[in-house]
Amino acid sequence: MLTLLTRKNIEKAIRHLASDEHFTCDTETYGLGWLDKAFMTGFRHQDGTCYYSREGDKDYEFLIREIIIGTKDICTPVFANPKFDLHRLEWLTGYRFERVHDVIALDHLINPQELTHRLKAIGGRLFGAEEEAEKNAIDAWFIECNDKKKEFWKLPDEILLPYFEQDLVLTNKVFWKLYPQLGNYPKLPELYELEMQVVDVVTRMEKAGVLVDKKYLTKFRAVLEKDQAKLIKELRKGFSVSEDFNFNSSDQLGDLLYNQLGCEVLYTTEKGAPSCNDEALKHIQHPYIESLRAFKLNETYLTKFVDPWLNFSKHDGKLHACFNTMGAVSGRFTCEMPNMQQIMKDPKITRGLMVTPGKVCGHSDLSQIEMVGAAWYTRDDQMLSSLKAGTDLHRDTAANLFNIKPEDVTKHQRQIAKGMNFSVVYGCGKKRLASFLSNHTGVPVPLAEAEYARSMYHGKYPEIRMFSYSVMDTIKRRRDRIIKNYFGRRYFIPTGKEYVGVNRLVQGWAAYVTKYAMARIGPKLNWKTNWMNCQVHDMISWECDIKDQKDVQVMIEKDMTTWPEFDVPIKVDTSILRDTWEA
DNA sequence: GCGCTCCGCGCC
DNA sequence: AAAGGGCGCGGAGCGC
């Protein structure tokens, strides 16, 4: 039953909604962007009463605000993907729901074997194919009105409301199907609670954002443009190609280098084509190859950082990236618009991000957390003792592999050892291992050599081999092919991919060490003079007043590292940034 | 003009 | 025997 909210019925609506432990909530918006307004908001009580208000209705913002204030401390709203709704509701009313439920998160945790976790897909899976009548009515209206952009805010109530209500009904149905199932799995109720706390922290973090130095970036952009124009001229001459040759095209470049100039093919792409990546270019003998590499690096600067940052920071000079708390199967976040997890560690780029004036910024990094996780899971003595002693893990590994003293390890040997250590955590096959070793030693490493290195490594680290065999064995024995990490996160491993098991456990373990830290830290920050503004897997970025730096840093470091149940050294390194993110 | 794959490349 | 960790995103090229 649809009920339009008014000043007259608002008190009754609040009492009604607050009379139950949960109600479902959803918003419809003008677009997918940060500042796109929620033009309609609805709240549905379990008994079927659906309260709604729409922009243009009398007192829209006021009524929604009253509902939030009147219910937020009494009951818990249920969403499908709450993060966007939370942002929009806060932007609309100035208030936020702090405790929420999310049916999408429930589905990720309970049904890791499923490929998609969209609301409609979950509904179809749990309750069979749904009625499409409401959606069909919408499509028909757009066709009738010849509206190709399909802007939902244009839809009249009688078309939009049934569709809107249907989503709220489905969200409720999915919630009551999945929520009771949490208890079927060890630690999953606690893990779900954590995820919901993380949603609150992440929305605050996204709202804080990261300040961009537009002046610097604009200047840098001009320099790059000039540089590129010069390089293009030089490259055209150096490689004797016409003006329509595109140095950004791997197809054209491959043809030029390998067919016309007859360069030897040392590297191929995934699909077998001669590769034009930087590793391949490095090994090509040509007087202009360095200019080509410089050109490609500049392109990376421009297209992946300078331009996106200038565009995304249009409104308030900040990057408000979207962190998806359920984005990666392991439990890690993903990040987009822009992706803050792939920012080049190049001072020319990090210089473009600013510390809020008057504040300090801390980057607190869990040191070698995935290696710590690997050591904890495998119980490998050598790895554990190296980490406990605080010595250089990769150097110690190299000393062990090559039967030499740590102080005699060369840079080259350390790189190989590092590659081997990472290949455990990543669950690499030999091809990947070979290319990793090639990249990190500067010398092409043949497959056979990579395989030999693997067997050497396993010989020296029997516990690691035993652990990875036992994980693969467990997966094969499980009928549901699901394994779970220490924190209760469950991973579905498809047939033939058993080798990724170790990676899921270790990467997921590390991801949740950070997530728990965020959930602990979030409530201790006031988000007015101190806040988090970014997370990159094992690094938390935060800002605070200069005078509070010590206190905040101590608090954050403590919350990141306090793990009595793990007998491995979980340590954090914090670097303090003053003006920009340039190290 | 859109959606797709491939390639390349940044990060942990 | 082969297997090739987790991501997002921009450009090229292609087909519709």
Coordinates of C-alpha atoms (C1' of nucleotides) in Angstrom, one line a residue:
Chain A
M1 CA 0.0 0.0 0.0
L2 CA 1.5 3.3 -1.1
T3 CA 1.2 6.2 1.2
L4 CA 2.4 9.7 0.3
L5 CA 4.1 11.3 3.3
T6 CA 2.7 14.6 4.5
R7 CA 3.1 16.9 7.5
K8 CA -0.2 15.5 8.7
N9 CA 0.8 11.8 8.7
I10 CA 4.5 12.1 9.4
E11 CA 4.3 11.5 13.2
K12 CA 2.1 8.4 12.6
A13 CA 4.5 7.1 9.9
I14 CA 7.5 7.4 12.1
R15 CA 5.8 5.6 15.0
H16 CA 4.6 3.0 12.6
L17 CA 8.0 2.4 11.0
A18 CA 9.8 2.4 14.4
S19 CA 7.4 -0.1 15.7
D20 CA 9.3 -2.9 13.9
E21 CA 12.9 -3.8 14.1
H22 CA 13.5 -3.3 10.4
F23 CA 12.0 -1.5 7.4
T24 CA 13.2 -1.4 3.8
C25 CA 14.5 1.8 2.2
D26 CA 15.4 2.9 -1.3
T27 CA 16.0 6.0 -3.3
E28 CA 15.6 6.9 -6.9
T29 CA 18.1 9.4 -8.3
Y30 CA 18.8 11.7 -11.2
G31 CA 22.1 10.0 -12.0
L32 CA 24.9 8.0 -10.7
G33 CA 27.2 10.8 -9.7
W34 CA 28.2 12.1 -6.4
L35 CA 26.0 15.1 -6.4
D36 CA 23.0 13.6 -8.1
K37 CA 20.0 14.1 -6.0
A38 CA 17.6 11.5 -4.7
F39 CA 14.4 12.7 -6.3
M40 CA 12.3 10.0 -4.6
T41 CA 12.7 8.2 -1.3
G42 CA 10.6 5.4 0.1
F43 CA 10.3 3.4 3.4
R44 CA 8.4 0.2 3.6
H45 CA 7.1 -1.4 6.7
Q46 CA 6.9 -5.2 6.8
D47 CA 3.1 -5.0 6.9
G48 CA 3.2 -3.7 3.3
T49 CA 2.7 0.0 4.0
C50 CA 5.1 1.9 1.8
Y51 CA 5.7 5.6 2.7
Y52 CA 7.2 7.7 0.0
S53 CA 7.9 11.3 -0.9
R54 CA 9.0 12.8 -4.2
E55 CA 10.8 15.9 -5.1
G56 CA 8.1 18.5 -5.9
D57 CA 5.8 17.0 -3.3
K58 CA 5.3 19.4 -0.4
D59 CA 8.1 19.3 2.2
Y60 CA 10.1 16.5 0.5
E61 CA 13.4 17.1 2.3
F62 CA 11.7 17.9 5.6
L63 CA 9.7 14.7 5.6
I64 CA 12.6 12.4 4.8
R65 CA 14.7 14.1 7.4
E66 CA 12.0 13.5 10.0
I67 CA 11.9 9.8 9.2
I68 CA 15.7 9.5 9.5
I69 CA 15.9 11.4 12.8
G70 CA 12.8 9.6 14.2
T71 CA 13.9 6.1 13.4
K72 CA 17.7 5.9 13.2
D73 CA 18.3 5.1 16.8
I74 CA 15.4 2.7 17.1
C75 CA 15.4 0.4 14.2
T76 CA 17.6 -0.6 11.3
P77 CA 16.8 0.1 7.6
V78 CA 17.4 -2.6 5.1
F79 CA 18.9 -1.6 1.7
A80 CA 20.2 -3.2 -1.4
N81 CA 23.6 -1.5 -1.7
P82 CA 23.2 1.2 1.0
K83 CA 26.3 3.2 0.2
F84 CA 24.8 5.4 -2.5
D85 CA 21.5 5.9 -0.7
L86 CA 23.3 6.8 2.5
H87 CA 25.3 9.5 0.7
R88 CA 22.2 10.9 -1.0
L89 CA 20.1 10.9 2.1
E90 CA 22.7 12.7 4.1
W91 CA 23.2 15.2 1.3
L92 CA 19.4 15.7 1.1
T93 CA 18.7 16.0 4.8
G94 CA 22.0 16.5 6.7
Y95 CA 21.3 13.3 8.7
R96 CA 22.4 9.8 8.2
F97 CA 21.4 6.3 9.1
E98 CA 24.3 4.8 11.0
R99 CA 23.2 1.3 11.3
V100 CA 22.0 -0.4 8.2
H101 CA 21.4 -3.8 6.6
D102 CA 22.5 -4.7 3.1
V103 CA 21.0 -7.7 1.3
I104 CA 23.8 -7.6 -1.3
A105 CA 26.4 -8.0 1.4
L106 CA 24.4 -10.9 2.8
D107 CA 24.4 -12.6 -0.6
H108 CA 28.1 -12.2 -1.0
L109 CA 28.8 -13.8 2.4
I110 CA 26.2 -16.6 2.2
N111 CA 26.4 -17.4 -1.5
P112 CA 30.0 -16.9 -2.6
Q113 CA 29.5 -19.5 -5.4
E114 CA 27.3 -17.1 -7.3
L115 CA 28.7 -14.9 -10.0
T116 CA 26.3 -12.0 -9.7
H117 CA 25.0 -10.3 -6.6
R118 CA 22.6 -7.8 -8.1
L119 CA 19.2 -7.5 -6.4
K120 CA 17.2 -8.8 -9.3
A121 CA 19.6 -11.7 -9.9
I122 CA 19.4 -12.7 -6.2
G123 CA 15.6 -12.5 -6.4
G124 CA 15.5 -14.6 -9.5
R125 CA 17.7 -17.2 -7.9
L126 CA 15.8 -17.4 -4.6
F127 CA 12.2 -16.9 -5.8
G128 CA 12.3 -17.8 -9.5
A129 CA 11.8 -15.4 -12.4
E130 CA 10.0 -12.2 -11.3
E131 CA 7.1 -10.4 -12.8
E132 CA 8.4 -7.9 -15.4
A133 CA 5.1 -6.0 -15.6
E134 CA 6.3 -2.9 -13.8
K135 CA 9.5 -2.7 -15.8
N136 CA 7.6 -3.3 -19.0
A137 CA 5.3 -0.4 -18.2
I138 CA 8.3 1.8 -17.8
D139 CA 9.9 0.7 -21.1
A140 CA 6.6 1.2 -22.8
W141 CA 6.3 4.7 -21.4
F142 CA 9.7 5.7 -22.6
I143 CA 9.0 4.4 -26.1
E144 CA 5.7 6.2 -26.2
C145 CA 7.3 9.4 -25.1
N146 CA 10.2 8.8 -27.5
D147 CA 12.6 9.3 -24.5
K148 CA 15.9 7.6 -25.5
K149 CA 17.7 8.7 -22.4
K150 CA 15.3 6.9 -20.1
E151 CA 15.4 9.3 -17.3
F152 CA 13.4 7.9 -14.5
W153 CA 12.7 11.2 -12.8
K154 CA 10.4 12.0 -15.8
L155 CA 8.2 9.0 -15.1
P156 CA 4.7 9.8 -13.7
D157 CA 3.8 8.4 -10.3
E158 CA 1.5 5.8 -11.6
I159 CA 4.3 4.2 -13.7
L160 CA 7.2 4.7 -11.4
L161 CA 5.7 3.9 -8.0
P162 CA 4.7 0.3 -8.7
Y163 CA 8.2 -0.4 -9.9
F164 CA 9.7 1.4 -6.9
E165 CA 7.5 -0.5 -4.5
Q166 CA 8.4 -3.8 -6.2
D167 CA 12.1 -3.2 -5.4
L168 CA 11.3 -2.6 -1.7
V169 CA 9.2 -5.7 -1.6
L170 CA 12.0 -7.8 -3.1
T171 CA 14.6 -6.3 -0.8
N172 CA 12.5 -7.3 2.1
K173 CA 11.9 -10.8 0.8
V174 CA 15.6 -11.4 0.1
F175 CA 16.5 -10.0 3.6
W176 CA 14.3 -12.4 5.4
K177 CA 15.4 -15.3 3.3
L178 CA 19.1 -14.6 3.8
Y179 CA 19.5 -13.0 7.2
P180 CA 18.4 -16.1 9.2
Q181 CA 21.0 -18.1 7.2
L182 CA 24.0 -16.2 8.6
G183 CA 23.8 -18.3 11.7
N184 CA 24.4 -21.5 9.7
Y185 CA 28.0 -20.6 9.3
P186 CA 30.7 -20.1 11.9
K187 CA 31.6 -16.5 12.6
L188 CA 29.5 -15.2 9.7
P189 CA 27.1 -13.2 11.9
E190 CA 30.0 -11.3 13.4
L191 CA 31.6 -10.8 9.9
Y192 CA 28.4 -9.4 8.6
E193 CA 28.2 -7.0 11.5
L194 CA 31.7 -5.9 10.7
E195 CA 30.8 -5.3 7.0
M196 CA 27.9 -3.1 8.1
Q197 CA 30.1 -1.1 10.3
V198 CA 32.6 -0.8 7.5
V199 CA 29.8 0.7 5.3
D200 CA 29.3 3.5 7.7
V201 CA 33.0 4.2 7.9
V202 CA 33.5 4.0 4.2
T203 CA 30.7 6.5 3.4
R204 CA 32.3 9.0 5.8
M205 CA 35.7 8.3 4.2
E206 CA 34.3 8.9 0.7
K207 CA 32.6 12.1 1.8
A208 CA 35.9 13.4 3.2
G209 CA 37.7 12.8 -0.1
V210 CA 41.2 13.7 -1.2
L211 CA 42.1 17.2 -2.2
V212 CA 43.7 17.7 -5.7
D213 CA 46.3 20.4 -6.5
K214 CA 44.6 21.7 -9.7
K215 CA 47.2 24.4 -10.2
Y216 CA 50.0 21.9 -10.2
L217 CA 48.1 19.4 -12.4
T218 CA 47.2 22.1 -14.9
K219 CA 50.8 23.2 -15.2
F220 CA 52.0 19.6 -15.4
R221 CA 49.5 18.9 -18.0
A222 CA 50.8 21.8 -20.2
V223 CA 54.3 20.5 -19.8
L224 CA 53.3 17.0 -20.8
E225 CA 51.4 18.2 -23.8
K226 CA 54.4 20.1 -25.0
D227 CA 56.6 17.2 -24.4
Q228 CA 54.4 14.8 -26.2
A229 CA 54.2 17.1 -29.3
K230 CA 58.0 17.2 -29.4
L231 CA 58.3 13.4 -28.9
I232 CA 55.8 12.6 -31.6
K233 CA 57.7 14.7 -34.1
E234 CA 60.9 13.0 -33.1
L235 CA 59.4 9.5 -33.2
R236 CA 57.8 10.0 -36.7
K237 CA 61.3 11.0 -38.0
G238 CA 63.2 8.3 -36.0
F239 CA 60.9 5.5 -37.1
S240 CA 60.2 6.9 -40.6
V241 CA 56.4 6.8 -40.3
S242 CA 53.7 9.1 -41.6
E243 CA 51.5 11.4 -39.6
D244 CA 48.7 9.0 -39.3
F245 CA 50.8 6.4 -37.5
N246 CA 49.5 6.0 -33.9
F247 CA 52.2 5.3 -31.3
N248 CA 49.4 4.4 -28.8
S249 CA 48.3 1.5 -31.0
S250 CA 49.9 -1.8 -30.0
D251 CA 48.7 -3.2 -33.4
Q252 CA 50.5 -0.6 -35.4
L253 CA 53.6 -0.6 -33.1
G254 CA 53.9 -4.4 -33.3
D255 CA 53.7 -4.3 -37.0
L256 CA 56.4 -1.6 -37.2
L257 CA 58.8 -3.2 -34.7
Y258 CA 58.5 -6.9 -35.5
N259 CA 57.5 -7.0 -39.2
Q260 CA 59.1 -3.9 -40.8
L261 CA 62.1 -3.5 -38.5
G262 CA 62.6 -7.2 -37.9
C263 CA 63.1 -7.0 -34.1
E264 CA 63.3 -10.3 -32.3
V265 CA 60.1 -11.2 -30.5
L266 CA 61.0 -11.9 -26.9
Y267 CA 57.6 -11.4 -25.3
T268 CA 54.1 -12.2 -26.4
T269 CA 50.7 -11.1 -25.2
E270 CA 48.1 -13.3 -23.5
K271 CA 46.7 -14.1 -26.9
G272 CA 50.0 -14.8 -28.5
A273 CA 50.6 -11.6 -30.4
P274 CA 54.1 -10.0 -30.2
S275 CA 54.0 -7.8 -27.2
C276 CA 54.7 -4.0 -27.2
N277 CA 54.7 -3.6 -23.5
D278 CA 57.4 -1.8 -21.7
E279 CA 59.3 -5.0 -20.8
A280 CA 59.4 -5.9 -24.5
L281 CA 60.5 -2.4 -25.6
K282 CA 63.3 -2.4 -23.1
H283 CA 65.0 -5.2 -24.9
I284 CA 64.6 -3.7 -28.4
Q285 CA 67.7 -2.1 -29.9
H286 CA 66.7 1.1 -31.7
P287 CA 68.1 4.6 -31.3
Y288 CA 64.6 6.0 -30.7
I289 CA 63.3 3.3 -28.4
E290 CA 63.9 5.4 -25.2
S291 CA 61.9 8.3 -26.8
L292 CA 59.1 5.8 -27.4
R293 CA 59.1 4.7 -23.8
A294 CA 59.1 8.3 -22.6
F295 CA 56.1 9.0 -24.9
K296 CA 54.2 6.0 -23.4
L297 CA 55.0 7.0 -19.9
N298 CA 53.8 10.5 -20.5
E299 CA 50.6 9.1 -21.9
T300 CA 50.1 7.1 -18.7
Y301 CA 50.6 10.3 -16.6
L302 CA 48.1 12.1 -18.7
T303 CA 45.3 9.6 -19.3
K304 CA 45.4 7.7 -16.0
F305 CA 46.0 10.5 -13.5
V306 CA 46.3 14.1 -14.6
D307 CA 43.1 14.2 -16.8
P308 CA 40.9 12.0 -14.6
W309 CA 41.9 13.9 -11.5
L310 CA 41.1 17.2 -13.0
N311 CA 37.8 15.9 -14.2
F312 CA 36.7 14.1 -11.1
S313 CA 37.6 17.0 -8.8
K314 CA 35.4 19.5 -10.6
H315 CA 32.9 20.3 -7.8
D316 CA 34.9 20.9 -4.6
G317 CA 38.5 20.3 -5.7
K318 CA 38.4 16.8 -4.2
L319 CA 38.4 13.2 -5.4
H320 CA 35.4 11.4 -3.8
A321 CA 36.2 8.0 -5.2
C322 CA 33.7 5.1 -4.7
F323 CA 35.0 2.3 -2.5
N324 CA 33.1 -0.9 -3.0
T325 CA 33.4 -2.8 0.2
M326 CA 32.3 -6.1 -1.5
G327 CA 34.1 -5.4 -4.7
A328 CA 36.7 -8.2 -4.7
V329 CA 36.1 -11.9 -4.0
S330 CA 38.8 -12.0 -1.3
G331 CA 37.1 -9.4 0.8
R332 CA 39.3 -6.5 -0.3
F333 CA 37.8 -3.2 -1.4
T334 CA 37.7 -2.1 -5.0
C335 CA 37.8 1.5 -5.9
E336 CA 36.6 3.5 -8.9
M337 CA 35.9 7.0 -10.2
P338 CA 38.8 7.3 -9.9
N339 CA 40.6 4.3 -8.7
M340 CA 42.7 5.5 -5.7
Q341 CA 44.3 2.0 -5.4
Q342 CA 46.5 2.3 -8.4
I343 CA 48.1 5.7 -8.0
M344 CA 51.7 5.7 -9.3
K345 CA 54.4 6.0 -6.7
D346 CA 56.0 8.7 -8.8
P347 CA 56.6 12.1 -7.2
K348 CA 55.3 13.8 -10.3
I349 CA 52.0 12.1 -9.7
T350 CA 51.8 12.0 -5.9
R351 CA 52.6 15.7 -6.0
G352 CA 49.1 16.3 -7.5
L353 CA 47.3 15.2 -4.3
M354 CA 47.2 17.6 -1.4
V355 CA 47.0 17.4 2.4
T356 CA 44.1 19.6 3.5
P357 CA 45.6 23.0 4.5
G358 CA 46.2 23.3 8.2
K359 CA 46.2 19.5 8.6
V360 CA 48.6 16.7 8.5
C361 CA 48.0 13.5 6.6
G362 CA 49.1 10.1 7.8
H363 CA 49.6 7.0 5.7
S364 CA 49.5 4.0 8.0
D365 CA 50.7 0.9 6.3
L366 CA 50.5 -2.6 7.7
S367 CA 54.0 -3.9 7.0
Q368 CA 54.2 -7.0 4.8
I369 CA 50.8 -8.0 6.0
E370 CA 50.2 -10.6 3.3
M371 CA 53.6 -12.3 4.2
V372 CA 52.6 -12.2 7.8
G373 CA 49.3 -13.9 6.9
A374 CA 51.2 -16.5 4.8
A375 CA 53.5 -17.2 7.8
W376 CA 50.6 -17.4 10.2
Y377 CA 48.7 -19.8 7.9
T378 CA 51.6 -22.0 6.9
R379 CA 53.4 -22.0 10.3
D380 CA 56.7 -21.8 8.4
D381 CA 59.4 -21.4 11.0
Q382 CA 61.9 -19.6 8.9
M383 CA 59.3 -17.1 7.7
L384 CA 57.9 -16.6 11.2
S385 CA 61.3 -16.1 12.8
S386 CA 62.4 -13.7 10.0
L387 CA 59.3 -11.6 10.5
K388 CA 59.6 -11.8 14.3
A389 CA 63.2 -10.7 14.2
G390 CA 62.2 -7.8 12.0
T391 CA 64.9 -8.6 9.5
D392 CA 64.4 -8.3 5.7
L393 CA 62.2 -11.3 4.8
H394 CA 63.2 -11.4 1.1
R395 CA 66.9 -11.1 1.9
D396 CA 66.6 -13.9 4.4
T397 CA 64.7 -16.0 1.9
A398 CA 67.5 -15.4 -0.7
A399 CA 70.1 -16.4 1.8
N400 CA 68.3 -19.6 2.4
L401 CA 67.7 -20.3 -1.2
F402 CA 71.3 -19.7 -2.3
N403 CA 72.9 -21.1 0.8
I404 CA 74.7 -17.8 1.6
K405 CA 74.8 -15.3 4.5
P406 CA 72.1 -12.6 4.4
E407 CA 74.8 -9.9 4.1
D408 CA 76.2 -11.5 0.9
V409 CA 72.8 -11.5 -0.8
T410 CA 72.9 -9.5 -4.1
K411 CA 70.1 -7.2 -5.2
H412 CA 69.4 -9.7 -8.0
Q413 CA 69.1 -12.6 -5.6
R414 CA 66.9 -10.7 -3.3
Q415 CA 64.6 -9.8 -6.2
I416 CA 64.3 -13.5 -7.1
A417 CA 63.5 -14.4 -3.5
K418 CA 60.9 -11.7 -3.4
G419 CA 59.3 -13.1 -6.5
M420 CA 59.2 -16.5 -5.0
N421 CA 57.7 -15.2 -1.7
F422 CA 55.0 -13.3 -3.6
S423 CA 54.2 -16.3 -5.9
V424 CA 53.1 -18.2 -2.8
V425 CA 50.8 -15.5 -1.7
Y426 CA 49.5 -14.9 -5.2
G427 CA 49.3 -18.6 -6.1
C428 CA 51.1 -18.0 -9.3
G429 CA 51.5 -20.6 -12.0
K430 CA 55.0 -20.9 -13.6
K431 CA 54.3 -18.6 -16.5
R432 CA 53.3 -15.8 -14.1
L433 CA 56.2 -16.6 -11.9
A434 CA 58.6 -16.5 -14.9
S435 CA 57.3 -13.1 -16.0
F436 CA 57.4 -11.8 -12.4
L437 CA 61.0 -12.9 -12.1
S438 CA 61.8 -11.4 -15.5
N439 CA 60.2 -8.1 -14.5
H440 CA 62.0 -7.9 -11.2
T441 CA 65.4 -9.0 -12.3
G442 CA 65.6 -7.3 -15.7
V443 CA 66.6 -10.6 -17.4
P444 CA 64.2 -12.8 -19.3
V445 CA 63.6 -15.9 -17.2
P446 CA 62.6 -19.1 -19.1
L447 CA 59.8 -21.2 -17.9
A448 CA 62.1 -24.1 -17.0
E449 CA 64.1 -21.9 -14.7
A450 CA 61.0 -20.6 -13.0
E451 CA 59.9 -24.1 -12.4
Y452 CA 63.3 -25.0 -11.0
A453 CA 63.2 -22.0 -8.7
R454 CA 59.7 -23.2 -7.5
S455 CA 61.0 -26.7 -6.7
M456 CA 64.0 -25.2 -4.9
Y457 CA 61.8 -23.0 -2.9
H458 CA 59.5 -25.8 -2.0
G459 CA 62.5 -27.9 -0.9
K460 CA 63.7 -25.1 1.4
Y461 CA 60.2 -24.3 2.7
P462 CA 58.4 -27.7 3.3
E463 CA 55.7 -26.2 5.5
I464 CA 54.6 -23.9 2.7
R465 CA 54.3 -26.8 0.3
M466 CA 52.5 -28.9 2.8
F467 CA 50.0 -26.1 3.5
S468 CA 49.3 -25.4 -0.1
Y469 CA 48.7 -29.1 -0.7
S470 CA 46.4 -29.4 2.2
V471 CA 44.4 -26.4 1.1
M472 CA 44.0 -27.9 -2.4
D473 CA 43.1 -31.3 -0.9
T474 CA 40.4 -29.7 1.3
I475 CA 38.9 -27.9 -1.6
K476 CA 38.7 -31.1 -3.6
R477 CA 37.1 -33.0 -0.7
R478 CA 34.4 -30.4 -0.1
R479 CA 31.2 -31.0 -1.9
D480 CA 30.4 -27.2 -2.0
R481 CA 34.0 -26.4 -2.8
I482 CA 33.9 -23.6 -0.3
I483 CA 36.7 -22.8 2.1
K484 CA 36.7 -20.1 4.8
N485 CA 39.3 -17.9 6.2
Y486 CA 40.0 -17.2 9.9
F487 CA 37.4 -14.5 10.0
G488 CA 34.7 -16.6 8.5
R489 CA 34.7 -15.2 4.9
R490 CA 33.8 -18.0 2.6
Y491 CA 35.4 -18.6 -0.8
F492 CA 34.1 -20.7 -3.6
I493 CA 36.9 -22.3 -5.6
P494 CA 35.9 -23.7 -9.1
T495 CA 37.1 -27.1 -10.3
G496 CA 40.7 -26.9 -11.6
K497 CA 41.5 -23.7 -9.7
E498 CA 42.4 -25.2 -6.4
Y499 CA 45.8 -23.5 -6.4
V500 CA 44.1 -20.1 -5.8
G501 CA 42.9 -21.4 -2.3
V502 CA 46.1 -20.2 -0.5
N503 CA 45.7 -16.8 -2.1
R504 CA 42.1 -16.4 -1.0
L505 CA 42.9 -17.3 2.6
V506 CA 45.9 -15.1 2.8
Q507 CA 44.7 -12.1 0.8
G508 CA 41.3 -12.3 2.6
W509 CA 42.9 -12.6 6.0
A510 CA 45.0 -9.5 5.3
A511 CA 41.9 -7.7 3.9
Y512 CA 39.9 -8.3 7.1
V513 CA 42.8 -7.2 9.3
T514 CA 42.5 -3.8 7.6
K515 CA 38.6 -3.9 7.6
Y516 CA 38.5 -4.6 11.3
A517 CA 40.9 -1.8 11.9
M518 CA 38.7 0.6 10.0
A519 CA 35.7 -0.5 12.0
R520 CA 37.5 0.1 15.2
I521 CA 38.9 3.5 14.2
G522 CA 35.8 5.0 12.5
P523 CA 33.8 5.6 15.7
K524 CA 36.9 7.1 17.4
L525 CA 37.3 9.8 14.8
N526 CA 35.0 12.9 15.0
W527 CA 35.0 13.3 11.2
K528 CA 35.1 17.1 11.7
T529 CA 38.7 17.8 12.7
N530 CA 40.0 14.3 11.9
W531 CA 39.0 11.7 9.4
M532 CA 40.0 8.9 7.1
N533 CA 40.1 9.8 3.4
C534 CA 41.4 6.7 1.6
Q535 CA 42.3 3.0 2.0
V536 CA 44.6 1.0 -0.2
H537 CA 44.3 -2.7 0.9
D538 CA 46.8 -2.5 3.8
M539 CA 47.1 1.3 4.1
I540 CA 44.8 3.7 5.8
S541 CA 45.1 7.4 4.9
W542 CA 43.9 9.9 7.5
E543 CA 44.0 13.6 8.3
C544 CA 43.9 15.6 11.5
D545 CA 44.8 18.9 13.0
I546 CA 48.6 19.3 13.4
K547 CA 48.4 19.5 17.2
D548 CA 46.5 16.2 17.4
Q549 CA 48.8 14.2 15.2
K550 CA 50.5 12.2 17.9
D551 CA 47.2 11.2 19.6
V552 CA 45.4 10.2 16.4
Q553 CA 48.4 8.3 15.1
V554 CA 48.8 6.3 18.3
M555 CA 45.1 5.5 18.3
I556 CA 45.1 4.4 14.7
E557 CA 48.3 2.4 14.9
K558 CA 47.0 0.6 18.0
D559 CA 43.7 -0.3 16.3
M560 CA 45.6 -1.6 13.3
T561 CA 47.9 -3.8 15.2
T562 CA 46.1 -5.2 18.3
W563 CA 45.5 -8.8 17.5
P564 CA 46.1 -11.0 20.6
E565 CA 44.9 -14.1 18.8
F566 CA 47.7 -14.0 16.2
D567 CA 51.2 -14.9 17.3
V568 CA 52.7 -13.1 14.3
P569 CA 54.1 -9.6 14.3
I570 CA 51.4 -7.3 12.9
K571 CA 53.2 -3.9 12.7
V572 CA 52.4 -0.6 11.1
D573 CA 54.6 2.1 9.5
T574 CA 53.1 5.6 9.3
S575 CA 54.5 8.3 7.1
I576 CA 53.4 11.8 7.8
L577 CA 52.7 14.1 4.9
R578 CA 52.6 17.8 5.3
D579 CA 51.6 19.5 2.1
T580 CA 51.2 17.0 -0.7
W581 CA 51.3 13.2 -1.1
E582 CA 54.8 13.5 -2.5
A583 CA 57.0 11.3 -0.3
Chain B
dG1 C1' 27.3 6.0 -31.2
dC2 C1' 27.6 1.9 -28.3
dG3 C1' 29.3 -2.2 -26.5
dC4 C1' 32.6 -5.6 -26.8
dT5 C1' 37.5 -7.7 -26.7
dC6 C1' 42.3 -7.0 -26.5
dC7 C1' 46.2 -4.8 -24.9
dG8 C1' 48.7 -2.4 -21.6
dC9 C1' 49.6 -0.7 -17.1
dG10 C1' 48.9 1.3 -12.5
dC11 C1' 48.5 -0.5 -7.4
dC12 C1' 48.5 -4.2 -3.3
Chain C
dA1 C1' 49.6 -31.2 -17.8
dA2 C1' 48.3 -27.0 -16.9
dA3 C1' 47.2 -24.3 -14.0
dG4 C1' 48.7 -17.9 -14.3
dG5 C1' 46.3 -13.8 -7.0
dG6 C1' 43.0 -9.3 -6.6
dC7 C1' 41.4 -5.1 -9.1
dG8 C1' 39.9 -0.4 -12.6
dC9 C1' 40.5 2.0 -16.6
dG10 C1' 42.1 4.2 -21.0
dG11 C1' 42.9 3.5 -26.0
dA12 C1' 42.5 0.9 -30.3
dG13 C1' 39.9 -1.6 -33.2
dC14 C1' 35.8 -4.0 -34.6
dG15 C1' 31.1 -5.1 -35.4
dC16 C1' 26.4 -3.7 -35.0

